[in-house]
Structure formats: C-alpha cells, structure tokens
Short mmCIF file of C-alpha atoms in Angstrom, two decimals:
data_model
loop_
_atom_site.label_atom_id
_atom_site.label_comp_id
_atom_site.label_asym_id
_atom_site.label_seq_id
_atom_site.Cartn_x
_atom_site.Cartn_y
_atom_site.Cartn_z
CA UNK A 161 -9.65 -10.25 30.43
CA UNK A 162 -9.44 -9.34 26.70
CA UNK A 163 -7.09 -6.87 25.42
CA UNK A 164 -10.20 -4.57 24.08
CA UNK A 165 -11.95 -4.97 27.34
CA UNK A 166 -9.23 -3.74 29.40
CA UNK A 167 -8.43 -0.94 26.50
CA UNK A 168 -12.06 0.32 26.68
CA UNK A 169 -12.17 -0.24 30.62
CA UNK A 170 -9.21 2.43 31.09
CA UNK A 171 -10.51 4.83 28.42
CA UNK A 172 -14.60 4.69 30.31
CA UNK A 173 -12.23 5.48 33.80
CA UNK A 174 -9.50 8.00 32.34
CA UNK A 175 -13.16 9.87 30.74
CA UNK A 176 -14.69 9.45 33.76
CA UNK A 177 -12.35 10.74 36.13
CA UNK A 178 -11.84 13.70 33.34
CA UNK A 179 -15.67 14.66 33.62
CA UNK A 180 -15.47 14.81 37.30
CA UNK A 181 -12.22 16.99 37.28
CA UNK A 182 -13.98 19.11 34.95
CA UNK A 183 -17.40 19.49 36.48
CA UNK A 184 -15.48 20.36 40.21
CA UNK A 185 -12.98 22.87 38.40
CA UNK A 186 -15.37 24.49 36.55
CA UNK A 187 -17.92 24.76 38.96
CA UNK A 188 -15.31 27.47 41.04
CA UNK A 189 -16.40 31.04 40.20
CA UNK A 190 -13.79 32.66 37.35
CA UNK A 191 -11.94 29.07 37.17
CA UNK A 192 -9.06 28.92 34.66
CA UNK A 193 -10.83 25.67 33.22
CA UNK A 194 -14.16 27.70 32.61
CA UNK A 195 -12.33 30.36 30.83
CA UNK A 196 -10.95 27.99 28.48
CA UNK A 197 -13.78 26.35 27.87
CA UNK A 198 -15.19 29.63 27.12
CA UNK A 199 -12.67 30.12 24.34
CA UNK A 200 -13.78 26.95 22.88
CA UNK A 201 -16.92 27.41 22.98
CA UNK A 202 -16.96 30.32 21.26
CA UNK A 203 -17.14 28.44 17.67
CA UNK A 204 -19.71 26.65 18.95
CA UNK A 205 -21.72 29.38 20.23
CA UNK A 206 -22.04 30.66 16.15
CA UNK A 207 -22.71 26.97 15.63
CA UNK A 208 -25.44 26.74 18.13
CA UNK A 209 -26.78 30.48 16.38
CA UNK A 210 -26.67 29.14 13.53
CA UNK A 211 -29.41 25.82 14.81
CA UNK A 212 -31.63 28.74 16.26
CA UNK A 213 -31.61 30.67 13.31
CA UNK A 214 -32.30 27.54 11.21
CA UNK A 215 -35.22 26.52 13.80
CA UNK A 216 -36.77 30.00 13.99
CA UNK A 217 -36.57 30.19 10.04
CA UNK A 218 -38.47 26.93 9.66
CA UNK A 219 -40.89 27.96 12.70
CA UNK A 220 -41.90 31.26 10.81
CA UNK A 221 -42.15 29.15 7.75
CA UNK A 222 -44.57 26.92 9.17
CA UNK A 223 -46.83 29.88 10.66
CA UNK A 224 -46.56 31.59 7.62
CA UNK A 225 -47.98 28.29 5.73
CA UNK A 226 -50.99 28.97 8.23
CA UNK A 227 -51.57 31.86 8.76
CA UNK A 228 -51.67 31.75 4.94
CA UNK A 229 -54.57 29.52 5.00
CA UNK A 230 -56.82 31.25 7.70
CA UNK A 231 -56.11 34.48 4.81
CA UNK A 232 -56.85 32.72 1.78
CA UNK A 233 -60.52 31.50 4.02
CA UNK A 234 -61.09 34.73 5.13
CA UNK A 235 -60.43 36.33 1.24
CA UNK A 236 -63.33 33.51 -0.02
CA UNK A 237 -65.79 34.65 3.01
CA UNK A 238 -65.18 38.52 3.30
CA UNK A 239 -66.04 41.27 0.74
CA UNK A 240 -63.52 43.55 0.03
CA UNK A 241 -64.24 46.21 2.06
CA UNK A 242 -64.18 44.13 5.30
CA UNK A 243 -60.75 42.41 4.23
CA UNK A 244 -59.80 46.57 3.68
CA UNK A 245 -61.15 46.73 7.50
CA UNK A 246 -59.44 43.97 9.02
CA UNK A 247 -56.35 44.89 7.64
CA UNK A 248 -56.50 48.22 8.74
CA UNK A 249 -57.69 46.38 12.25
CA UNK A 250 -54.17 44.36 11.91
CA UNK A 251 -52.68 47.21 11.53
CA UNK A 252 -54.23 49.06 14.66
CA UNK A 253 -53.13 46.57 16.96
CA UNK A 254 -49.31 46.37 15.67
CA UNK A 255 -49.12 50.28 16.27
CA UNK A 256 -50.74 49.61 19.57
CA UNK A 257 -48.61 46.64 20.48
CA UNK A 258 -45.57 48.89 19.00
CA UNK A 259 -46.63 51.60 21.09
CA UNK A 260 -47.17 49.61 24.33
CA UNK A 261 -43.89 48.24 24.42
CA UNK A 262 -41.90 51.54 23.62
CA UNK A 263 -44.05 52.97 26.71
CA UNK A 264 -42.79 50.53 29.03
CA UNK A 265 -39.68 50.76 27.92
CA UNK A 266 -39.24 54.94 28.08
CA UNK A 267 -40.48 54.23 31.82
CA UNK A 268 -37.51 51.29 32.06
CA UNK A 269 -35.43 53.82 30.95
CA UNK A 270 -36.51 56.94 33.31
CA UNK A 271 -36.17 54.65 36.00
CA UNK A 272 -32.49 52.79 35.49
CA UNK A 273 -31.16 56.24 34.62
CA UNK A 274 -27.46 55.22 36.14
CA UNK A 275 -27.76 52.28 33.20
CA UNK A 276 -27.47 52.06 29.87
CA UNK A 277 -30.08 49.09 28.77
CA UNK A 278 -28.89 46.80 25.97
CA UNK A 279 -31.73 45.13 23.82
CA UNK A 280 -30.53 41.54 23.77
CA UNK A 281 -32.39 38.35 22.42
CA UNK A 282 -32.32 34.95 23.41
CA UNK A 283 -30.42 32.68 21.12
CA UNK A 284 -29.91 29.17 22.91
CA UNK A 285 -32.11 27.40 26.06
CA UNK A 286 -30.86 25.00 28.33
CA UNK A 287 -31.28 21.62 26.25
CA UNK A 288 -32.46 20.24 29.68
CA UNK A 289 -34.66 21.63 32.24
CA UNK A 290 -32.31 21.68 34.83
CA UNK A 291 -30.42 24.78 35.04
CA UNK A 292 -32.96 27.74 34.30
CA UNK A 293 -30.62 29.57 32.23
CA UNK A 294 -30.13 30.77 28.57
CA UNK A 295 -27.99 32.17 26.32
CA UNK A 296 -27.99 35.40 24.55
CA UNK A 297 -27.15 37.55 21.42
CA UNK A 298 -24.64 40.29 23.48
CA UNK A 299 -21.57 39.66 25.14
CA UNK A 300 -18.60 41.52 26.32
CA UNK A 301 -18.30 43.28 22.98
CA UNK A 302 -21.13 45.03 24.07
CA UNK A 303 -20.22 46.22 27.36
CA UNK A 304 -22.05 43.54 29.37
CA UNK A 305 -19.67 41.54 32.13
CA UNK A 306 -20.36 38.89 34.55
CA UNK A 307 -23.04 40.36 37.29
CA UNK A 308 -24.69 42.39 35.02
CA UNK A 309 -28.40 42.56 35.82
CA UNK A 310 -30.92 40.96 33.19
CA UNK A 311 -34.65 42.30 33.15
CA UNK A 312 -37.61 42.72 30.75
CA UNK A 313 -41.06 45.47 31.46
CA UNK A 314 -42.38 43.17 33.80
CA UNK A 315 -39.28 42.56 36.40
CA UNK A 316 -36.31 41.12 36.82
CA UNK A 317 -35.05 38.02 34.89
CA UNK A 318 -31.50 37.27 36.42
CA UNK A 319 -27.71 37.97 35.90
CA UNK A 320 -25.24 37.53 33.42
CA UNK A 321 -22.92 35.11 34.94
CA UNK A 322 -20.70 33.52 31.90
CA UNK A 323 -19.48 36.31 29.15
CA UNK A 324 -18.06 36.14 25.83
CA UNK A 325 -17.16 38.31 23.28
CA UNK A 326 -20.69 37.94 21.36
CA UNK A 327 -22.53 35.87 23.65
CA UNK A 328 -23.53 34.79 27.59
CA UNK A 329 -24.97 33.49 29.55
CA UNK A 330 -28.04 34.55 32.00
CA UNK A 331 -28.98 32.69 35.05
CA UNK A 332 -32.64 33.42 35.86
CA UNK A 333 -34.14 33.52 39.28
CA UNK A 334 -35.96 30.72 38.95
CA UNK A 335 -32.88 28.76 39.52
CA UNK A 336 -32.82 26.74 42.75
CA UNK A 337 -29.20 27.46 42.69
CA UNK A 338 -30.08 31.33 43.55
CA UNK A 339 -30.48 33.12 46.17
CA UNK A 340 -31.87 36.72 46.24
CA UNK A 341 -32.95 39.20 49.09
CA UNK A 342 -36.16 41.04 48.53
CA UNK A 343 -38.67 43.21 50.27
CA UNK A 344 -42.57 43.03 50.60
CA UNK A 345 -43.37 46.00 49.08
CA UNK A 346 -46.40 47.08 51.01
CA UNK A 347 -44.28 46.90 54.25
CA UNK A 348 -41.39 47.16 53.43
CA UNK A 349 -40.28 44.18 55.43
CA UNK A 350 -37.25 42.44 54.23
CA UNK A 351 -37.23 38.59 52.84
CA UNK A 352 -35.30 35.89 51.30
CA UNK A 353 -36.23 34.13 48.21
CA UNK A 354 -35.14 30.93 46.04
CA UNK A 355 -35.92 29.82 42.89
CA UNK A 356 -38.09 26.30 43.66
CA UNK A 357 -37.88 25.15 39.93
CA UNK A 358 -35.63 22.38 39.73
CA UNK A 359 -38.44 20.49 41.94
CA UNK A 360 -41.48 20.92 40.02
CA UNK A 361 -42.15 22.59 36.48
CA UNK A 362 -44.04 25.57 38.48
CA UNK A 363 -41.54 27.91 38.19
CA UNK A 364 -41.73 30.21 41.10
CA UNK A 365 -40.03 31.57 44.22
CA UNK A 366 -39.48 30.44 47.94
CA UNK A 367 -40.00 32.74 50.71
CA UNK A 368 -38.12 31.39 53.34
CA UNK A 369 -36.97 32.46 56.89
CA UNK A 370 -39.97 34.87 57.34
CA UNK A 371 -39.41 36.21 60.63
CA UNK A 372 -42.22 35.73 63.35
CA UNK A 373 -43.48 39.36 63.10
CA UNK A 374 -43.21 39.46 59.31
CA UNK A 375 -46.38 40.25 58.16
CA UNK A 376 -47.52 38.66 54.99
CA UNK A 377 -50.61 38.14 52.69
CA UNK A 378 -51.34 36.42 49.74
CA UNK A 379 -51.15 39.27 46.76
CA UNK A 380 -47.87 41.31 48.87
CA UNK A 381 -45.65 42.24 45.70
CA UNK A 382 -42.37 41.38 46.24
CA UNK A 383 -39.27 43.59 45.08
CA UNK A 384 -35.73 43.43 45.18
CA UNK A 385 -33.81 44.56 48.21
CA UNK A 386 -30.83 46.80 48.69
CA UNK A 387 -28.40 44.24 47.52
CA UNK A 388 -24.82 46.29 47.91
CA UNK A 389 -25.66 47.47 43.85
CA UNK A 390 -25.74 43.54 42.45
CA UNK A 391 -29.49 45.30 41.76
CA UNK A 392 -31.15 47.99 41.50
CA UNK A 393 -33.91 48.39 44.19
CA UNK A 394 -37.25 48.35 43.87
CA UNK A 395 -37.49 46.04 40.56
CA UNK A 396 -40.52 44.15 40.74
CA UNK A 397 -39.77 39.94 41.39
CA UNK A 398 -43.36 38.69 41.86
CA UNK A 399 -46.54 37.92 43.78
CA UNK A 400 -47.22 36.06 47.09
CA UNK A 401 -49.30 33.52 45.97
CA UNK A 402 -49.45 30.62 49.15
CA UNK A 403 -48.30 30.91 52.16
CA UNK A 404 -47.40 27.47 54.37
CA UNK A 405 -47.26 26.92 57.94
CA UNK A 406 -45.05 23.69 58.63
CA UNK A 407 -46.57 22.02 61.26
CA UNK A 408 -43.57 20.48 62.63
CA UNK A 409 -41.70 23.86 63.23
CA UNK A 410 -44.65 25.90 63.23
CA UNK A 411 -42.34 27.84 60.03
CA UNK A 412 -43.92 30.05 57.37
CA UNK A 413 -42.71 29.75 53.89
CA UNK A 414 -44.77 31.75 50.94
CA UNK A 415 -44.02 30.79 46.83
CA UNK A 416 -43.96 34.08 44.69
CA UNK A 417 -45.27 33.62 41.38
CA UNK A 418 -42.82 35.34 39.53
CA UNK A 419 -43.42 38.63 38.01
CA UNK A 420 -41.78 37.41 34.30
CA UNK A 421 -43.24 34.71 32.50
CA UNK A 422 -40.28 32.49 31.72
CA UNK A 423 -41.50 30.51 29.28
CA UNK A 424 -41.78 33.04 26.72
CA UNK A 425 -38.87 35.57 27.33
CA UNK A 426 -37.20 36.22 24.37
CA UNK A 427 -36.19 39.70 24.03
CA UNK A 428 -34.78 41.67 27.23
CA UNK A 429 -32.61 43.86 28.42
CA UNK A 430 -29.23 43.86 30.09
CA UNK A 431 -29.01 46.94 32.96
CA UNK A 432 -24.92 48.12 32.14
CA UNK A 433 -23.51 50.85 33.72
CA UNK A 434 -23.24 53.85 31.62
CA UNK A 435 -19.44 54.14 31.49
CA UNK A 436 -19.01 50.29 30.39
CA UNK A 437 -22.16 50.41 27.72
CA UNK A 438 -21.27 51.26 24.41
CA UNK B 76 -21.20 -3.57 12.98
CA UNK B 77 -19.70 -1.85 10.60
CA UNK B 78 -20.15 1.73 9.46
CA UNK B 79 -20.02 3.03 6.39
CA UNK B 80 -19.27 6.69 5.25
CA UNK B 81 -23.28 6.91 3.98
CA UNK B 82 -24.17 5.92 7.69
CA UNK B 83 -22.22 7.95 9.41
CA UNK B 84 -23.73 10.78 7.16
CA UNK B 85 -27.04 9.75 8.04
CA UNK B 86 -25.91 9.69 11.38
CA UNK B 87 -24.25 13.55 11.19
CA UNK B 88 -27.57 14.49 9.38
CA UNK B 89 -29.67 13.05 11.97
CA UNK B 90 -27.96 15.14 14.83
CA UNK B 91 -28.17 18.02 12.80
CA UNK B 92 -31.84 17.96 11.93
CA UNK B 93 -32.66 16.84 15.52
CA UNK B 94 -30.69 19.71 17.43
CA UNK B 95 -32.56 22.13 14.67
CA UNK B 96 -35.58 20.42 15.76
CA UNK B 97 -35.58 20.99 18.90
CA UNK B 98 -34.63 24.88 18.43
CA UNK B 99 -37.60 25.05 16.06
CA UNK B 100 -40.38 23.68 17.89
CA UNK B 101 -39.89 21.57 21.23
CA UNK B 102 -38.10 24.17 22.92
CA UNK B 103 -41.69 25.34 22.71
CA UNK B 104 -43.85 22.43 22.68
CA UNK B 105 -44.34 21.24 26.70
CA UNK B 106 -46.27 18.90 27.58
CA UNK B 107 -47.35 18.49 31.14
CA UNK B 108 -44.37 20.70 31.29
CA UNK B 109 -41.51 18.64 29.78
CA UNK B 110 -39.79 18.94 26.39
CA UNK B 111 -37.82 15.97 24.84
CA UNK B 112 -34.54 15.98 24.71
CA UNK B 113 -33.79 15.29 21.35
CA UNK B 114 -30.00 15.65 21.40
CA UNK B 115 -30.40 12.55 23.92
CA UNK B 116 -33.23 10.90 21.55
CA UNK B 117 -30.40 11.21 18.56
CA UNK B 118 -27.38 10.09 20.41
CA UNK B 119 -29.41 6.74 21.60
CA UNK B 120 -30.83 5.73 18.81
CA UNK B 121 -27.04 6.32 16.98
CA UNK B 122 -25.53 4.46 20.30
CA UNK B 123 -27.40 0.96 20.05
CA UNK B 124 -26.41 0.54 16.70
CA UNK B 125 -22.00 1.04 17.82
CA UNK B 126 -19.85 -1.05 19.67
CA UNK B 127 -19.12 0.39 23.06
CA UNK B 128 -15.64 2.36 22.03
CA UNK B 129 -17.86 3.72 19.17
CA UNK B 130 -20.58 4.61 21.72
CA UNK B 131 -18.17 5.90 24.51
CA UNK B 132 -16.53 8.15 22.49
CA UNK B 133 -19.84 9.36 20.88
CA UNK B 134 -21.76 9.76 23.95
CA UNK B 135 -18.16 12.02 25.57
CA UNK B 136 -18.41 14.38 22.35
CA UNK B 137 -21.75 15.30 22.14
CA UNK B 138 -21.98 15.11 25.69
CA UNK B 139 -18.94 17.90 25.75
CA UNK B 140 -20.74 19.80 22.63
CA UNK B 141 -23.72 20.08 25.25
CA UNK B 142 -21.84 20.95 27.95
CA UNK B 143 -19.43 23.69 26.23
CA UNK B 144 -22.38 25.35 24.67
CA UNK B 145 -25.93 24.80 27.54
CA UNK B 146 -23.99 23.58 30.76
CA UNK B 147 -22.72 25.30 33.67
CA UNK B 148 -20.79 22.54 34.83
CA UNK B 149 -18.51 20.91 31.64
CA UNK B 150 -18.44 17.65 32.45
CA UNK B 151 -21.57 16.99 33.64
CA UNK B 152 -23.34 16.01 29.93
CA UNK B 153 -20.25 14.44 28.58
CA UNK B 154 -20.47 12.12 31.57
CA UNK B 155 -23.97 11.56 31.27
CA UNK B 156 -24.08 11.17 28.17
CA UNK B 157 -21.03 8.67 28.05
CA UNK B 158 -22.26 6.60 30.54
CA UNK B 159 -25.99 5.94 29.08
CA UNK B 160 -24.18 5.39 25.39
CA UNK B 161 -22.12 2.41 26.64
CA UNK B 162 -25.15 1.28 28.81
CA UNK B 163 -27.28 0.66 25.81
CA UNK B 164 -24.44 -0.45 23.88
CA UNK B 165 -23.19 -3.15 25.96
CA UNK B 166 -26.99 -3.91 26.65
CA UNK B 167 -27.36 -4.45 22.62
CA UNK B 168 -26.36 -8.02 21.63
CA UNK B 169 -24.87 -8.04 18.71
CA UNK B 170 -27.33 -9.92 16.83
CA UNK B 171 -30.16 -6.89 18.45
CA UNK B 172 -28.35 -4.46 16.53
CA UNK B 173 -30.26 -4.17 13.74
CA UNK B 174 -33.85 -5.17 15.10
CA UNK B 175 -36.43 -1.86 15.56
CA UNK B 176 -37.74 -3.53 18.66
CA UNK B 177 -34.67 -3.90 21.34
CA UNK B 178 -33.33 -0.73 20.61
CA UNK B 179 -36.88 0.83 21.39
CA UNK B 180 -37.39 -1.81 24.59
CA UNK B 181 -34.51 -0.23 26.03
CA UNK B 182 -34.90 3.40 25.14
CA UNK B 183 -37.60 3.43 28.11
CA UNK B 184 -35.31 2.20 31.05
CA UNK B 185 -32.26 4.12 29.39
CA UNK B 186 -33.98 7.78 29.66
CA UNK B 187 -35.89 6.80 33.07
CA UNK B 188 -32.18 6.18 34.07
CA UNK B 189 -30.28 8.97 32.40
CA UNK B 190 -33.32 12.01 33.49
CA UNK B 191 -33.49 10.45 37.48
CA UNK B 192 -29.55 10.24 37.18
CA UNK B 193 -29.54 13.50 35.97
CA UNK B 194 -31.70 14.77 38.55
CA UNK B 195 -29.47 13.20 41.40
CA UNK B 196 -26.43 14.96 40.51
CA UNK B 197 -28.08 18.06 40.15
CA UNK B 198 -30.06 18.14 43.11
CA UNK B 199 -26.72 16.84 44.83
CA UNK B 200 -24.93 20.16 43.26
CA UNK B 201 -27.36 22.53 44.40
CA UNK B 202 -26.99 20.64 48.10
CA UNK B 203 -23.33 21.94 48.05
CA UNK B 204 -23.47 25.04 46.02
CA UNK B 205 -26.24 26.73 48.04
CA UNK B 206 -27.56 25.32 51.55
CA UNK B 207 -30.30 23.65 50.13
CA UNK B 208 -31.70 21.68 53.08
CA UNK B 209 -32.29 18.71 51.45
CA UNK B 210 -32.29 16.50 48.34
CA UNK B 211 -35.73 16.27 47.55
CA UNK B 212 -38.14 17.71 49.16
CA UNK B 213 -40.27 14.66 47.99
CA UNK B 214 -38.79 12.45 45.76
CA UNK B 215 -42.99 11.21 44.62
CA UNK B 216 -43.99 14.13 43.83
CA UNK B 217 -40.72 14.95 41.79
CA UNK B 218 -40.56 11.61 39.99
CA UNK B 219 -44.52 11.89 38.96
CA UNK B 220 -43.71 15.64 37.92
CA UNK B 221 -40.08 15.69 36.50
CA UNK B 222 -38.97 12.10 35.67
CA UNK B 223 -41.50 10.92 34.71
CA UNK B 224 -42.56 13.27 31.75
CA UNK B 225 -39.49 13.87 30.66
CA UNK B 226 -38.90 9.80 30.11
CA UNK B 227 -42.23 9.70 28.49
CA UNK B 228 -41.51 12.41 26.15
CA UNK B 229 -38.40 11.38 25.10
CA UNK B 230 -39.47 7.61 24.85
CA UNK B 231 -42.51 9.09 22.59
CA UNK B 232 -39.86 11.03 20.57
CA UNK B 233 -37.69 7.76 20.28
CA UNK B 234 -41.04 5.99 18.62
CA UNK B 235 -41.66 8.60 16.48
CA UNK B 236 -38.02 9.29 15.08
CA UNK B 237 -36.74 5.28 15.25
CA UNK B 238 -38.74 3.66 12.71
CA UNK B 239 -38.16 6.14 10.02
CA UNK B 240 -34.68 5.35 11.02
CA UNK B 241 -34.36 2.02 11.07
CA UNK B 242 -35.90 2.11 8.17
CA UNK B 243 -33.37 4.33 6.11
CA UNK B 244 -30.83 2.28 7.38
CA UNK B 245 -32.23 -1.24 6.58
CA UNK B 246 -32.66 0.05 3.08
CA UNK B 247 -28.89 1.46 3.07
CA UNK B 248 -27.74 -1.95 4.19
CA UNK B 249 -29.55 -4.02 1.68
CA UNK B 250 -28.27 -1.72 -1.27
CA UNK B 251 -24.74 -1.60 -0.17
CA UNK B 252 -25.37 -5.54 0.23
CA UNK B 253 -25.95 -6.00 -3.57
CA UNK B 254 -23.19 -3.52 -4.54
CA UNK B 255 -20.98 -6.19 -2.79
CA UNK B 256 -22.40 -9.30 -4.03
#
C-alpha cells in the first residue's frame, strides 16, 4: 500500500471515529461537548445572521423589483383618484393587519400572565429537513433558558432546547423526536402525541395510545396537558383530522393537523417567567 | 489537479453565494415539499474537482460548519458530508476531472446516497432517543416522498449551478495556461 493511501486511510478513520464520538457525546442532554460547541458556534451564529440578512435583503429586493412593476401598470391604467383610493385601500388593510395581530397578542398576553413574552424572529432553518428545528434572534441575554416554551397566536410551536448568549435554538413539535401529552378539549380526555414529520413532508401529529373508551372525532381540538409547568395548559396544538383503526391490533391512532403553520413561522414568542425576563 | 489561489476564491465565493442562496429563496421554494440542499450542491460540485485529502478535509469542515450552526448532533454533517466528498472523489478519474458530464453522472447516485443515508441514521437516532417503534413505517412510501425529491431537487440544482461552473473554471484554466506558456 502507498504511503498516501495509508496517510489518507488513517486520517478518513481517526475523522470518522471523531464524528461518532461527537454525535454520541453530544447527543446527552447538557453534555460538556455540546457546551463547547456552543461556544464555538457562537461566531458562527453572527456568520450564519449575517447569510439571512444577506438572503432576506436580496429577497425584498427582488419583490420590490415586482411589486414595482404591477405599480408602474396600475399608474398607466388607473386615474388618479383611484390610485388615491387604492392607496388609501393599502393602507386600510396594514392598520387592519396591524390591528389584528396586536389583538391576538393583548389576549396572549392576558392569558400567560405568570410570563413575560419575548418577540423573537427566526434567523436560521435547519439546512435539511430532518430535524424540525430553527434558530432564533434571542438567547440567554434575554432571559430565555433551555425549556422555555416557544408559541405564536395560533398555538404552540416548541421549546427552546440549545441557548446562547444571542441566539437558540427551538425544537418544534413537529419533531418525531418529541413527545408531548395533550388533552381533547371537548372531553377533556387525556392523549399522547408525536410529531410524524420526519416520515412524510405532512407535518402533523400522532395520537397514539388512545385508550379503548377515549372518545374521539374528527374536528376534537387538541390542547396541551398539565405537563408538571414544561407548559402552560390549555394552549391550543391542533385538529383531529383522521383517525385509523389498525386492523391487526384493532388500535386507534388519530394525526392532528397542527394548529401553527410551520412553514411560514417567522416571528414568535418565547413564554419566560417573569422574574428571569428582562 | 492543482488549485490555484483564483480557484479556491471561486470556490469560497461559490459557498458563499450558495449558502446566501438558499437563505434567500429555497428555504422558501418547496417543491413537492423538498428544498435543495445547496450547501451539499456546493460542496459536490467543489469535491469532484480535489483529490480525496482535498475532498476529506473539505467535506469534515463544512460538514462541522453545518453541524455547529443547524445540527443537533455535531458530528452527524461532518460525517456525512466527509464520507460523500471522498466518494465522488475517489469515483472521479483523474482524467474526469475536468469534464461537465461525469461530475454531473455522479451527482445523481451521490445525493440518492447521501439523503437515504441521511435518513437511516436519523430514523436510527430517533429509534434510540424516543421509543419509536420502528424504522420506517414504510420505507416506499418514504423513499417516493422524502428521498426521492430531495435527490431530484438537488440533482436539478447541480444542473443548473454546474455548467456555469465548469464554465468559469475552464476559462480560468485556459488563461492561467497562456500566462504560463
């Protein structure tokens, strides 16, 4: 065997045997290896805000450069009055979108009044599909720590599980990797659900291990159950939307479609308890 | 094949643009539900043109950058990564290097490889991490809506973002050529 060969053989295995190390070490829950890759990656985490800001920049550039166009048509087909109109029109449905979304938030807030909610915005997703997570724009700086609850006005997104100073990360319940407790809402009966994503790109929810004298219908709301204060009860996770009877066990499983539309969360909020917010 | 400091720019650049690509618009842009990878795309198209050191240690780093900054597990895209860098390296002959249609040939079996290896370890993770009952609950219906896509996309990608490449670099090559005759 050449020299290089057996030079490159022992680097690919020495590598190797490093990624494994590393992917078992920092797997573990608070692992020394994940904190130090935490440091790390904390460069890289203004690196990586940098790329978004970059890629949102160019995005807004390129609607701009259309919606620019659709204007300019409009301007050669309209009179001035009706361009006054549909501007004012514009404007009417900014104040009404504005308005919306400060009216579901002052009802967020009445109802998580133990928590102080910290706007945060989405700054990095997963490269790959894989993992259902993302990072965000707040971090420990902030007052947000591992476990911290991660919502929007239409339910719950997931928890903070990775925390820097300025950034972390949120795993969403979508993830096949978690598992949450939840209760039908109409009866009150309680259930166990899974993220089913990783199988399929139809994000949604497993039901599993109904119990025989569940009862359950297609359209049951589904909201989080008392979870020893990981959540806050009663925030909405989704809708029953099938319900399967395995024919070999005779088991029911339902999928929840789930009550946040993952593809387009952007801007949420982190639940903190008042004493850590700032 | 040697590398000169303009390709390795080119290289750098193409990384750069790629990754800001992909915050930009694919992030966005599914289709059927998948988004390319273009990190991967990049780092492929870079790796047939290296030796298999040069691709090794190229596939660990950005494999690591991915890992340190998307990943839960570190490890996981350095190895990936690694491993699919010094497959299409040592699958490049020498004299394939520089051609736009091996590097494109392989860039189909290389992602169909790297997303269903991918998948594996994953799937395998979540079988110890949470009791998951099984690996797949059908491993059809998973390649025809996972794999598959994503392969496709990124192999689309790969067309789209070689040939300007290969270009660039053919002309490159000829100029530095006549510098040194």
């Amino acid at each position: 065997m050449k020299k290089n060969t057996r030079q490159f053989i022992i680097i690919l295995c020495v590598l190797t045997v490093f990624c494994i190390a590393s992917i078992s070490f920092s797997a573990e829950e608070d692992s020394v290896l994940g904190k130090v890759y935490n440091v790390i990656g904390t460069p890289f985490q203004y690196v990586q805000k940098g790329f978004t800001a970059v890629g949102t920049s160019v995005r807004k550039a390129f609607s701009v450069m259309t919606e620019y166009g659709e204007i300019k048509d409009r301007i050669e087909e309209l009179e001035q009055e009706n361009d006054r109109l549909q501007n004012m029109e514009n404007q009417f449905d900014k104040l009404k979108d504005e308005n919306e979304t400060l009216r579901a938030l002052l009802e967020l807030k009445g109802y998580f009044e133990d928590y102080e909610m910290v706007a945060a915005n989405v700054i990095a997703q997963d490269v790959s599909d894989w993992f259902n997570e993302f990072t965000i724009d707040k971090g420990a700086s902030d007052g947000i720590k591992n476990g911290d609850v991660v919502i929007t006005a239409d339910g719950l997104v997931g928890v903070v599980y990775n925390c820097n100073d300025n950034s972390c990360k949120v795993r969403s319940i979508i993830d096949e990797q978690y598992i949450l407790y939840g209760r039908v809402s109409r009866s009150n009966e309680l259930v166990r659900l899974r993220g089913t994503t990783n199988e399929n790109y139809t994000a949604r929810l497993k039901l599993d291990r109904i119990a025989d004298t569940t009862e359950l219908y297609i359209g049951d709301t589904i909201v989080t159950a008392e979870s020893g204060g990981v959540y806050p009860t009663g925030l909405v996770l989704g809708v029953v939307v099938d319900i399967i009877v395995d024919e070999n066990s005779g088991q029911r499983y339902a999928y929840v479609e789930p009550a946040v539309d993952f593809t387009k969360v952007s801007r949420l909020f982190v639940l903190v308890t008042e004493e850590e917010g700032k | 094949m040697m590398h000169s400091k303009k390709h390795i720019l080119i290289y750098a650049l193409l990384i750069i643009v790629l990754a800001g690509l992909q915050e930009a618009f694919f992030n966005h842009l599914r289709i059927l539900g998948a988004k390319p990878n273009l990190s991967l795309v990049a780092v492929c198209i870079i790796a047939v043109r290296m030796t298999r050191m040069e691709a090794m240690l190229l596939g660990f780093i950005s494999g690591l950058y991915i890992d340190i900054v998307y990943s839960r597990y570190v490890g996981l895209y350095a190895l990936l990564y690694m491993l699919i860098c010094v497959l299409l390296a040592v699958a490049t002959r020498e004299d394939f290097k520089r051609t736009a249609w091996w590097p494109v040939l392989t860039g189909a079996p290389a992602f169909m490889i790297f997303t269903a290896t991918e998948s594996f370890i994953v799937r395998l993770i979540c079988m110890y991490t949470v009791d998951s009952p099984h690996l797949y609950e059908s491993y059809g219906a998973h390649f025809v809506s996972r794999i598959l896509p994503e392969t496709l996309y990124d192999f689309i990608a790969l067309l789209v973002l070689f040939m300007p490449f290969h270009w660039l670099m053919g002309k490159i090559r000829v100029k530095d050529e006549q510098m040194n005759y």
